[in-house]
Short mmCIF file of C-alpha atoms in Angstrom, two decimals:
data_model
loop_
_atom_site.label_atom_id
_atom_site.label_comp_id
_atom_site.label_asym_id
_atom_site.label_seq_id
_atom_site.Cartn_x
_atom_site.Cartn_y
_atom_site.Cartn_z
CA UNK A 29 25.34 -74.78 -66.79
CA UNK A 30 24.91 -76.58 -63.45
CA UNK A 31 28.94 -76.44 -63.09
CA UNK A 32 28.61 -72.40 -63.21
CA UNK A 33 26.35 -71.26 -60.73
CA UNK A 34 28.39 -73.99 -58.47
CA UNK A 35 31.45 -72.22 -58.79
CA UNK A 36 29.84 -68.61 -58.08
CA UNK A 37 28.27 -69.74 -55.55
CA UNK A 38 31.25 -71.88 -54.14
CA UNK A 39 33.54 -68.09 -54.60
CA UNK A 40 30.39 -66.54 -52.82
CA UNK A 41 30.83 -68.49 -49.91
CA UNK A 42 34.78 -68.79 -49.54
CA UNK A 43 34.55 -64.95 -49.63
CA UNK A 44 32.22 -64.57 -47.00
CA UNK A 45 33.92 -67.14 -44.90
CA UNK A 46 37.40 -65.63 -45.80
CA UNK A 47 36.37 -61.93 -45.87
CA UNK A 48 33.44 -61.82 -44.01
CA UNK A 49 33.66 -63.60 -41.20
CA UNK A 50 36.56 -62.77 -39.73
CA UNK A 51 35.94 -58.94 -40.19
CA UNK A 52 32.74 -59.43 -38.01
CA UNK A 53 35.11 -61.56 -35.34
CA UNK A 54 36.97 -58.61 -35.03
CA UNK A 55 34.77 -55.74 -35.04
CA UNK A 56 32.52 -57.36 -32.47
CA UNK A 57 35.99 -58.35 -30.00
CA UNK A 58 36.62 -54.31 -30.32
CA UNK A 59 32.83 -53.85 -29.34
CA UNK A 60 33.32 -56.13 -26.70
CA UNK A 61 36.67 -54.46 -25.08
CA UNK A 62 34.34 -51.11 -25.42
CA UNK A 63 31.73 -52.29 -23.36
CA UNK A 64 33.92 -54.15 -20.62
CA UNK A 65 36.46 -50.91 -20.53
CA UNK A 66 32.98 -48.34 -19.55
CA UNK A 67 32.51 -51.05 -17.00
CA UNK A 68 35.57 -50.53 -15.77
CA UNK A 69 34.45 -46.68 -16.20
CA UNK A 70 31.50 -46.90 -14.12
CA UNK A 71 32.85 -49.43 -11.43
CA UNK A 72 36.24 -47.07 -10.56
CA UNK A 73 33.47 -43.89 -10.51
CA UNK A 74 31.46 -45.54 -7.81
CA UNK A 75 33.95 -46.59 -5.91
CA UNK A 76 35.98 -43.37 -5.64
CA UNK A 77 32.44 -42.05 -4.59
CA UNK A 78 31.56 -44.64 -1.96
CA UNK A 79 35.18 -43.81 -0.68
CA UNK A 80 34.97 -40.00 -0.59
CA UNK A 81 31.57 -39.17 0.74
CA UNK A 82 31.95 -36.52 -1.98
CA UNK A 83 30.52 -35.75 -5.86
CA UNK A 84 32.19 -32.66 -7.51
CA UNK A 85 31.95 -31.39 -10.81
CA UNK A 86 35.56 -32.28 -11.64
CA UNK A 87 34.69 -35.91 -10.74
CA UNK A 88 31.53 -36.17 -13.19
CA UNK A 89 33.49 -34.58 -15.71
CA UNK A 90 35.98 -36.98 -15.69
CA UNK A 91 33.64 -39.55 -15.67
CA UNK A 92 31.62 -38.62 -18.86
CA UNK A 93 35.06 -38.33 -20.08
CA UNK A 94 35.85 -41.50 -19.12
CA UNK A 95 33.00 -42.91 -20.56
CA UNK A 96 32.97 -41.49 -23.87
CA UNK A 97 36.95 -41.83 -24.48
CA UNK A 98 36.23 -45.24 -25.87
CA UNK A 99 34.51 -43.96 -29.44
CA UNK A 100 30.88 -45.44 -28.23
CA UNK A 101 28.16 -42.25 -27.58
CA UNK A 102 27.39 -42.98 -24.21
CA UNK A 103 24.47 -41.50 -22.09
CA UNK A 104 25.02 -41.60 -18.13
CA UNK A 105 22.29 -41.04 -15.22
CA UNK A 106 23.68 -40.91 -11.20
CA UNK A 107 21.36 -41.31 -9.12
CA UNK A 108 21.38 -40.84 -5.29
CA UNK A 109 19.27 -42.55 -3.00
CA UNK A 110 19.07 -41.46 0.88
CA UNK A 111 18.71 -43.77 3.39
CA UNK A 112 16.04 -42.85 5.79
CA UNK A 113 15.38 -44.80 9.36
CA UNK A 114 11.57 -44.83 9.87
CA UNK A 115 9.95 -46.11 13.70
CA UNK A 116 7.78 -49.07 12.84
CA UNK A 117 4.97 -48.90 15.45
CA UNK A 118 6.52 -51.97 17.72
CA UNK A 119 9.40 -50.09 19.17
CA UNK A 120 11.72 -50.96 16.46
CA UNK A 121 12.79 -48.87 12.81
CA UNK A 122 12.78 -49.76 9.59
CA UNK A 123 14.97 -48.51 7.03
CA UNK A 124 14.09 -47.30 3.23
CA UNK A 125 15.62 -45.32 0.67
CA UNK A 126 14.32 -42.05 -0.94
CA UNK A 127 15.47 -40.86 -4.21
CA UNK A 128 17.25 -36.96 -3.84
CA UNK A 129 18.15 -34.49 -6.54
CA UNK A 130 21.14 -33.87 -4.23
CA UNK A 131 24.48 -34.68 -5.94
CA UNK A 132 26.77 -33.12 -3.79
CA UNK A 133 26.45 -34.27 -0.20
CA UNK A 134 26.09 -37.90 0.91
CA UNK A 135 25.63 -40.06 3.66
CA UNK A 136 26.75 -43.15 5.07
CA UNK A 137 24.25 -45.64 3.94
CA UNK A 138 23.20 -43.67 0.74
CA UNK A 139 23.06 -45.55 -1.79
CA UNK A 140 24.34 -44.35 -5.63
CA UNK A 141 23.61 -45.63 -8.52
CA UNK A 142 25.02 -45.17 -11.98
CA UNK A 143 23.07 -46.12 -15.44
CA UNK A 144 24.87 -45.77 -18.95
CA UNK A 145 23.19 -46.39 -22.01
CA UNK A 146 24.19 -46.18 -25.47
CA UNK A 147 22.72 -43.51 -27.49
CA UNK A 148 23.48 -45.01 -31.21
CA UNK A 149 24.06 -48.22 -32.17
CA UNK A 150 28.08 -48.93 -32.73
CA UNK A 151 30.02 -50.06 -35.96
CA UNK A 152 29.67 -53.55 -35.12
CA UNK A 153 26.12 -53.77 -34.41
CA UNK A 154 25.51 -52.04 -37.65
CA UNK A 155 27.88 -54.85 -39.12
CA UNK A 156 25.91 -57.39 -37.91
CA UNK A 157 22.95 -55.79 -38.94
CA UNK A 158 23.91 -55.66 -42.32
CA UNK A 159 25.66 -59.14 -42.97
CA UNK A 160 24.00 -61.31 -40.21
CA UNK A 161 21.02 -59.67 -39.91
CA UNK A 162 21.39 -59.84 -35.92
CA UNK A 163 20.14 -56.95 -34.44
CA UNK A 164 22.08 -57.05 -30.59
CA UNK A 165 21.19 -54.64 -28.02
CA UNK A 166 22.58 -51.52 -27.27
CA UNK A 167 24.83 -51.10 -24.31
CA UNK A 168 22.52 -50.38 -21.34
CA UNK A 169 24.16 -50.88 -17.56
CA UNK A 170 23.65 -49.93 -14.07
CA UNK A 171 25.63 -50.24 -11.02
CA UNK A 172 25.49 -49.38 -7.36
CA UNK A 173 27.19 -48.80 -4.41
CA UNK A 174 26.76 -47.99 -0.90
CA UNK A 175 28.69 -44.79 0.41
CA UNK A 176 30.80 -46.08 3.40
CA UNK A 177 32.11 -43.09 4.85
#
């Protein structure tokens, strides 16, 4: 009886090392290339930004776009912060940044910054979920960059 439940258990386990494993392997190296290409995403945005001076429509269009070409439902905030030069009481400034609503204008020194989060879970944090019972965290990123022009 012993010699049974050996060999369904010993098919049990070639299966999930045969089957199973290597479907996880590749559904989290597609995950992976998803999060490192909206990387990309964000890191060409700011830059073209910090470059122009300049945030149109067409240029957040493209970037949401950009961001959601890649099959993950992605949620992105741009922020703007202006740089403001305050006197500090010695003869000398200071400088500190204020957050502005103001998209469209920007200044050298202003500082934007660009958060994407993932609104749902993907297909290989659900796979995980299910076989591993690993429960990773959902993409969540922010970068920044100082305008130069």
């Amino acid at each position: 009886m012993t010699d049974l439940i050996n060999k369904i258990l010993g098919v049990l386990l070639a299966f999930v090392l045969l089957v199973g494993a290597p479907l996880v392997i590749n559904v989290m190296n597609k995950d992976l290339t998803t999060n490192r290409s909206v990387l990309n995403e964000m890191t060409n945005f700011i830059d073209k930004i910090t470059d122009k001076g300049k945030l149109s429509e067409q240029d957040k269009a493209d970037f949401y776009l950009g961001i959601s070409s890649y099959g993950a439902s992605m949620d992105a905030t741009i922020k703007r912060y202006m740089k403001v030069v305050n006197p500090d009481g010695a003869g000398g400034t200071y400088i500190s940044y204020v957050y502005s609503e103001d998209l469209e204008t920007w200044n050298a020194g202003d500082i934007i910054q660009v958060t994407v989060r993932a609104i749902d879970y993907t297909g290989a944090q659900r796979l995980q979920n299910r076989l591993l019972r690993l429960t990773p965290p959902k993409f969540n990123q922010t970068l920044a960059g100082m305008i130069r022009k």
